[in-house]
């Protein structure tokens, strides 16, 4: 760890950048098709508060599925484990993140885990608040605390673009409403969920959130407890078992750290007791993970001895 430098990280991203050519930009959220598939940035935030970066580390991107870990932490804080796991399971699926297949075969029809879209929609449905605005305010305040920046917000264009085209997620919601896994107005839920997915920040902000998880919920700079340690532990465990979707097994072998990807090309990593990692590289493999980002994590994990296994 101690030998990480910005220069060394620059060298590593130059080595893995060519892998971007094997991936492609996400195609089902129109606003995300405009990214540059060669972009690559990384930041590492040590639990002692020092941080390193390389590439265009100030470039903002939307969290997409990475937001699912944060919402899960909030909802566990607000509702407790028992209430949350009554509506969402704890098992990996081995299916793509937006698959409806397992929902139909399971009895009860509760989603298998909070990282797939169905599970994440059920989790967002549990954010407390009297209406969508209050729920959103609570989520955004929590994100701002984690980043320690009250300017963090969301990308309205990306949120609207996803909301307007989210028919697969709409289908998942209607199915789950029929089976009483979720309640309330579905358009309100989709509005909140697409805003959540469009929360925007740079890779250094993301590394800082990763560092909070790495430090069991403690803010690495202020020392404040932002997430109770048992909840941070649950979130990290889901990141290991389901964070990279149906590539989580291979990722555990090759990288071996809790991590969560998003279709924007972001990846958040948390190396327990060591550091948080934020990566942005929008060219995706067929499972929806950043191609160059995963390669970079593989290399860094080997060099710095990060695998928890
Ligand atoms: O709900 C969706 O489909 C997107 N907002 C998020 C999916 C995602 O990021 C999957 N990650 N690799």
Short mmCIF file of C-alpha atoms and ligand atoms in Angstrom, two decimals:
data_model
loop_
_atom_site.label_atom_id
_atom_site.label_comp_id
_atom_site.label_asym_id
_atom_site.label_seq_id
_atom_site.Cartn_x
_atom_site.Cartn_y
_atom_site.Cartn_z
CA UNK A 1 0.00 0.00 0.00
CA UNK A 2 2.58 2.50 1.14
CA UNK A 3 4.29 2.52 -2.25
CA UNK A 4 1.23 3.68 -4.22
CA UNK A 5 1.92 6.94 -6.06
CA UNK A 6 -0.03 8.97 -8.61
CA UNK A 7 2.72 8.26 -11.12
CA UNK A 8 2.45 4.51 -10.59
CA UNK A 9 -1.34 4.68 -11.04
CA UNK A 10 -0.91 6.69 -14.26
CA UNK A 11 1.35 3.96 -15.57
CA UNK A 12 -1.17 1.26 -14.66
CA UNK A 13 -4.08 2.99 -16.38
CA UNK A 14 -1.96 3.51 -19.51
CA UNK A 15 -1.33 -0.26 -19.51
CA UNK A 16 -5.00 -1.25 -19.21
CA UNK A 17 -6.61 1.52 -21.32
CA UNK A 18 -6.30 -0.56 -24.56
CA UNK A 19 -8.74 -3.09 -23.04
CA UNK A 20 -11.51 -0.51 -23.54
CA UNK A 21 -11.58 -1.45 -27.21
CA UNK A 22 -13.04 -4.85 -26.24
CA UNK A 23 -16.04 -3.25 -24.54
CA UNK A 24 -18.89 -1.01 -25.54
CA UNK A 25 -20.96 1.76 -24.02
CA UNK A 26 -24.25 0.85 -22.37
CA UNK A 27 -26.98 0.99 -24.99
CA UNK A 28 -30.32 0.92 -23.14
CA UNK A 29 -30.06 4.30 -21.36
CA UNK A 30 -29.95 6.77 -24.28
CA UNK A 31 -28.12 9.58 -22.41
CA UNK A 32 -25.23 7.26 -21.52
CA UNK A 33 -24.49 6.49 -25.16
CA UNK A 34 -22.73 9.84 -25.42
CA UNK A 35 -19.77 8.95 -23.18
CA UNK A 36 -16.23 8.54 -24.51
CA UNK A 37 -15.43 4.83 -24.37
CA UNK A 38 -11.68 5.52 -23.96
CA UNK A 39 -12.10 7.42 -20.69
CA UNK A 40 -10.39 5.88 -17.69
CA UNK A 41 -9.77 7.29 -14.23
CA UNK A 42 -8.99 5.85 -10.82
CA UNK A 43 -8.68 7.05 -7.25
CA UNK A 44 -7.60 5.24 -4.11
CA UNK A 45 -8.63 6.63 -0.74
CA UNK A 46 -6.70 5.15 2.18
CA UNK A 47 -8.52 4.71 5.50
CA UNK A 48 -5.90 7.03 7.03
CA UNK A 49 -7.26 9.83 4.83
CA UNK A 50 -4.50 10.00 2.18
CA UNK A 51 -5.54 9.58 -1.46
CA UNK A 52 -4.06 8.99 -4.89
CA UNK A 53 -5.44 9.34 -8.39
CA UNK A 54 -4.74 9.03 -12.10
CA UNK A 55 -6.51 9.91 -15.35
CA UNK A 56 -9.26 12.51 -15.55
CA UNK A 57 -10.12 11.96 -11.88
CA UNK A 58 -12.40 15.00 -11.71
CA UNK A 59 -14.67 13.77 -14.49
CA UNK A 60 -18.15 13.06 -13.16
CA UNK A 61 -20.22 10.01 -13.97
CA UNK A 62 -23.50 8.58 -12.69
CA UNK A 63 -23.45 5.80 -10.10
CA UNK A 64 -26.12 3.56 -11.68
CA UNK A 65 -26.01 0.21 -9.84
CA UNK A 66 -23.28 1.36 -7.45
CA UNK A 67 -26.03 3.41 -5.80
CA UNK A 68 -27.71 0.14 -4.78
CA UNK A 69 -25.12 -0.46 -2.03
CA UNK A 70 -25.67 3.01 -0.59
CA UNK A 71 -29.46 2.72 -0.64
CA UNK A 72 -29.21 -0.69 0.97
CA UNK A 73 -27.11 0.76 3.81
CA UNK A 74 -29.65 3.59 4.32
CA UNK A 75 -32.65 1.29 4.28
CA UNK A 76 -31.00 -1.13 6.73
CA UNK A 77 -30.29 1.81 9.05
CA UNK A 78 -33.88 3.04 8.76
CA UNK A 79 -35.78 -0.26 8.89
CA UNK A 80 -33.49 -2.88 10.45
CA UNK A 81 -32.36 -6.19 9.00
CA UNK A 82 -35.50 -8.19 9.70
CA UNK A 83 -37.86 -5.87 7.81
CA UNK A 84 -35.50 -5.51 4.85
CA UNK A 85 -34.78 -9.21 4.39
CA UNK A 86 -38.45 -10.01 4.56
CA UNK A 87 -38.69 -8.39 1.11
CA UNK A 88 -35.34 -9.16 -0.47
CA UNK A 89 -33.11 -12.22 -0.28
CA UNK A 90 -29.40 -12.81 0.31
CA UNK A 91 -28.43 -15.16 -2.52
CA UNK A 92 -26.57 -14.56 -5.79
CA UNK A 93 -28.52 -15.27 -8.97
CA UNK A 94 -26.04 -16.17 -11.70
CA UNK A 95 -28.39 -14.25 -14.05
CA UNK A 96 -28.02 -10.84 -15.72
CA UNK A 97 -28.80 -7.86 -13.47
CA UNK A 98 -32.15 -7.06 -15.12
CA UNK A 99 -33.47 -10.60 -15.46
CA UNK A 100 -37.06 -11.35 -14.48
CA UNK A 101 -36.65 -15.13 -14.86
CA UNK A 102 -36.01 -16.09 -11.20
CA UNK A 103 -38.81 -13.88 -9.90
CA UNK A 104 -41.32 -16.03 -11.73
CA UNK A 105 -40.01 -19.35 -10.47
CA UNK A 106 -39.50 -18.43 -6.81
CA UNK A 107 -42.17 -18.81 -4.14
CA UNK A 108 -42.60 -16.28 -2.57
CA UNK A 109 -41.68 -14.06 -5.53
CA UNK A 110 -39.20 -11.97 -3.55
CA UNK A 111 -36.05 -10.91 -5.43
CA UNK A 112 -32.96 -12.97 -4.64
CA UNK A 113 -30.67 -10.11 -3.60
CA UNK A 114 -30.53 -6.29 -3.36
CA UNK A 115 -27.92 -5.87 -6.14
CA UNK A 116 -30.05 -7.07 -9.07
CA UNK A 117 -32.57 -4.54 -10.37
CA UNK A 118 -35.62 -6.27 -8.89
CA UNK A 119 -34.02 -6.37 -5.43
CA UNK A 120 -32.77 -2.80 -5.69
CA UNK A 121 -36.24 -1.55 -6.65
CA UNK A 122 -37.66 -3.36 -3.61
CA UNK A 123 -34.97 -1.71 -1.44
CA UNK A 124 -35.60 1.80 -2.84
CA UNK A 125 -39.29 1.18 -2.14
CA UNK A 126 -38.36 0.91 1.57
CA UNK A 127 -36.67 4.32 1.91
CA UNK A 128 -38.61 6.13 4.60
CA UNK A 129 -40.34 9.46 4.01
CA UNK A 130 -43.84 10.87 3.60
CA UNK A 131 -43.48 11.35 -0.16
CA UNK A 132 -40.97 10.96 -3.00
CA UNK A 133 -39.34 14.33 -2.26
CA UNK A 134 -38.71 13.50 1.38
CA UNK A 135 -37.34 10.05 0.48
CA UNK A 136 -35.03 11.62 -2.10
CA UNK A 137 -33.84 14.26 0.40
CA UNK A 138 -32.94 11.55 2.89
CA UNK A 139 -31.02 9.53 0.31
CA UNK A 140 -29.17 12.55 -1.05
CA UNK A 141 -28.26 13.77 2.48
CA UNK A 142 -26.83 10.33 3.22
CA UNK A 143 -24.75 10.35 0.02
CA UNK A 144 -23.51 13.87 0.82
CA UNK A 145 -22.44 12.71 4.29
CA UNK A 146 -20.55 9.75 2.82
CA UNK A 147 -18.70 11.98 0.34
CA UNK A 148 -18.42 14.83 2.86
CA UNK A 149 -19.58 17.27 0.18
CA UNK A 150 -22.99 18.95 0.19
CA UNK A 151 -22.71 19.85 -3.49
CA UNK A 152 -23.05 16.26 -4.67
CA UNK A 153 -26.27 15.86 -6.68
CA UNK A 154 -27.72 13.97 -9.62
CA UNK A 155 -27.72 14.28 -13.41
CA UNK A 156 -31.24 15.27 -14.41
CA UNK A 157 -30.76 14.41 -18.09
CA UNK A 158 -29.57 10.87 -17.34
CA UNK A 159 -32.35 10.34 -14.79
CA UNK A 160 -35.02 11.45 -17.28
CA UNK A 161 -33.49 9.42 -20.08
CA UNK A 162 -33.64 6.27 -17.95
CA UNK A 163 -37.11 7.05 -16.55
CA UNK A 164 -38.52 7.50 -20.06
CA UNK A 165 -37.17 4.15 -21.24
CA UNK A 166 -37.27 2.00 -18.06
CA UNK A 167 -39.90 -0.43 -19.28
CA UNK A 168 -38.07 -3.53 -18.10
CA UNK A 169 -37.77 -2.09 -14.59
CA UNK A 170 -41.46 -1.06 -14.83
CA UNK A 171 -42.31 -4.69 -15.60
CA UNK A 172 -40.29 -5.90 -12.60
CA UNK A 173 -42.14 -3.40 -10.38
CA UNK A 174 -45.61 -4.40 -11.57
CA UNK A 175 -44.73 -8.07 -11.08
CA UNK A 176 -43.49 -7.41 -7.54
CA UNK A 177 -46.48 -5.22 -6.70
CA UNK A 178 -48.82 -8.03 -7.72
CA UNK A 179 -46.89 -10.32 -5.33
CA UNK A 180 -46.90 -7.71 -2.53
CA UNK A 181 -43.11 -7.34 -2.42
CA UNK A 182 -43.43 -3.63 -3.14
CA UNK A 183 -46.19 -1.14 -2.41
CA UNK A 184 -47.30 2.33 -3.46
CA UNK A 185 -47.26 4.17 -6.76
CA UNK A 186 -44.93 2.56 -9.27
CA UNK A 187 -44.20 5.71 -11.30
CA UNK A 188 -43.15 7.43 -8.05
CA UNK A 189 -40.83 4.53 -7.28
CA UNK A 190 -39.30 4.58 -10.77
CA UNK A 191 -38.85 8.35 -10.55
CA UNK A 192 -36.98 7.95 -7.25
CA UNK A 193 -34.95 4.95 -8.45
CA UNK A 194 -33.82 6.61 -11.69
CA UNK A 195 -32.76 9.73 -9.73
CA UNK A 196 -30.86 7.45 -7.33
CA UNK A 197 -29.08 5.76 -10.26
CA UNK A 198 -28.25 9.19 -11.73
CA UNK A 199 -26.43 10.45 -8.61
CA UNK A 200 -23.25 11.91 -10.01
CA UNK A 201 -19.70 12.23 -8.69
CA UNK A 202 -16.05 11.70 -9.68
CA UNK A 203 -13.85 8.68 -8.95
CA UNK A 204 -12.24 10.36 -5.91
CA UNK A 205 -15.66 10.90 -4.31
CA UNK A 206 -16.48 7.27 -5.05
CA UNK A 207 -13.19 6.08 -3.53
CA UNK A 208 -14.04 8.06 -0.41
CA UNK A 209 -17.35 6.18 -0.06
CA UNK A 210 -15.48 2.92 -0.64
CA UNK A 211 -13.14 3.92 2.19
CA UNK A 212 -16.10 4.37 4.57
CA UNK A 213 -17.14 0.77 3.82
CA UNK A 214 -13.51 -0.40 4.08
CA UNK A 215 -13.30 1.21 7.54
CA UNK A 216 -16.50 -0.55 8.68
CA UNK A 217 -18.65 2.55 8.39
CA UNK A 218 -16.28 5.12 9.89
CA UNK A 219 -15.52 8.31 7.94
CA UNK A 220 -11.77 8.12 7.24
CA UNK A 221 -11.30 11.87 7.71
CA UNK A 222 -13.71 12.97 10.42
CA UNK A 223 -13.79 9.68 12.38
CA UNK A 224 -17.62 9.87 12.54
CA UNK A 225 -19.58 6.64 12.36
CA UNK A 226 -21.72 7.04 9.23
CA UNK A 227 -22.84 3.41 8.92
CA UNK A 228 -23.10 0.97 11.86
CA UNK A 229 -20.35 -1.65 11.45
CA UNK A 230 -22.71 -4.64 11.15
CA UNK A 231 -24.51 -2.89 8.26
CA UNK A 232 -21.23 -2.01 6.52
CA UNK A 233 -20.33 -5.70 6.85
CA UNK A 234 -23.62 -6.83 5.25
CA UNK A 235 -23.11 -4.41 2.34
CA UNK A 236 -19.53 -5.59 1.74
CA UNK A 237 -20.65 -9.21 1.80
CA UNK A 238 -23.25 -8.50 -0.90
CA UNK A 239 -20.55 -6.72 -2.90
CA UNK A 240 -18.46 -9.92 -2.81
CA UNK A 241 -21.28 -12.34 -3.63
CA UNK A 242 -23.35 -10.24 -6.07
CA UNK A 243 -21.57 -6.90 -6.70
CA UNK A 244 -20.29 -7.80 -10.16
CA UNK A 245 -23.46 -9.74 -11.04
CA UNK A 246 -22.95 -13.02 -12.88
CA UNK A 247 -19.21 -12.28 -13.02
CA UNK A 248 -18.90 -12.13 -9.20
CA UNK A 249 -17.31 -15.59 -8.90
CA UNK A 250 -14.57 -14.92 -11.44
CA UNK A 251 -13.99 -11.47 -9.95
CA UNK A 252 -13.63 -13.00 -6.47
CA UNK A 253 -10.95 -15.34 -7.79
CA UNK A 254 -9.06 -12.78 -9.86
CA UNK A 255 -9.42 -9.68 -7.67
CA UNK A 256 -10.83 -10.84 -4.35
CA UNK A 257 -12.26 -7.63 -2.90
CA UNK A 258 -15.80 -6.34 -2.21
CA UNK A 259 -16.76 -4.28 -5.28
CA UNK A 260 -19.84 -2.91 -7.02
CA UNK A 261 -20.15 -1.96 -10.66
CA UNK A 262 -22.57 0.24 -12.58
CA UNK A 263 -23.47 0.39 -16.28
CA UNK A 264 -22.05 3.92 -16.46
CA UNK A 265 -18.65 2.19 -16.19
CA UNK A 266 -18.08 3.04 -12.54
CA UNK A 267 -16.74 0.54 -10.00
CA UNK A 268 -16.49 1.09 -6.24
CA UNK A 269 -14.12 -1.17 -4.33
CA UNK A 270 -13.53 -1.54 -0.59
CA UNK A 271 -10.37 -3.27 0.64
CA UNK A 272 -11.21 -4.02 4.28
CA UNK A 273 -9.19 -1.91 6.72
CA UNK A 274 -7.06 -0.53 3.87
CA UNK A 275 -8.70 1.65 1.25
CA UNK A 276 -11.63 2.58 -0.97
CA UNK A 277 -11.29 2.55 -4.75
CA UNK A 278 -13.22 4.54 -7.35
CA UNK A 279 -12.87 3.73 -11.05
CA UNK A 280 -14.54 5.13 -14.15
CA UNK A 281 -14.16 3.44 -17.55
CA UNK A 282 -17.40 3.36 -19.56
CA UNK A 283 -16.57 0.56 -22.05
CA UNK A 284 -18.45 -2.45 -20.66
CA UNK A 285 -18.16 -6.20 -21.09
CA UNK A 286 -21.24 -8.26 -21.93
CA UNK A 287 -22.16 -8.55 -18.24
CA UNK A 288 -22.23 -4.79 -17.70
CA UNK A 289 -18.86 -4.33 -15.94
CA UNK A 290 -16.13 -1.88 -17.03
CA UNK A 291 -13.62 -3.91 -19.08
CA UNK A 292 -10.58 -1.74 -18.37
CA UNK A 293 -11.78 -1.13 -14.80
CA UNK A 294 -11.87 -4.85 -14.00
CA UNK A 295 -8.45 -5.34 -15.61
CA UNK A 296 -7.06 -2.46 -13.56
CA UNK A 297 -8.44 -3.98 -10.36
CA UNK A 298 -6.89 -7.33 -11.25
CA UNK A 299 -3.50 -5.72 -11.66
CA UNK A 300 -3.73 -3.55 -8.55
CA UNK A 301 -4.94 -6.47 -6.43
CA UNK A 302 -1.92 -8.52 -7.48
CA UNK A 303 0.59 -5.71 -6.98
CA UNK A 304 -0.76 -4.49 -3.64
CA UNK A 305 -1.86 -7.89 -2.26
CA UNK A 306 -5.50 -6.86 -1.77
CA UNK A 307 -7.36 -10.19 -2.07
CA UNK A 308 -9.24 -10.96 1.12
CA UNK A 309 -9.13 -14.68 0.40
O1 LIG B 1 -31.70 0.00 -13.44
C1 LIG B 1 -30.84 -0.02 -14.32
O2 LIG B 1 -30.91 -0.82 -15.26
C2 LIG B 1 -29.69 0.94 -14.23
N1 LIG B 1 -30.09 2.19 -13.68
C3 LIG B 1 -28.58 0.39 -13.38
C4 LIG B 1 -28.07 -0.97 -13.85
C5 LIG B 1 -26.63 -1.18 -13.59
O3 LIG B 1 -25.86 -0.27 -13.38
C6 LIG B 1 -26.13 -2.57 -13.70
N2 LIG B 1 -24.70 -2.60 -13.48
N3 LIG B 1 -23.78 -3.09 -13.97
#
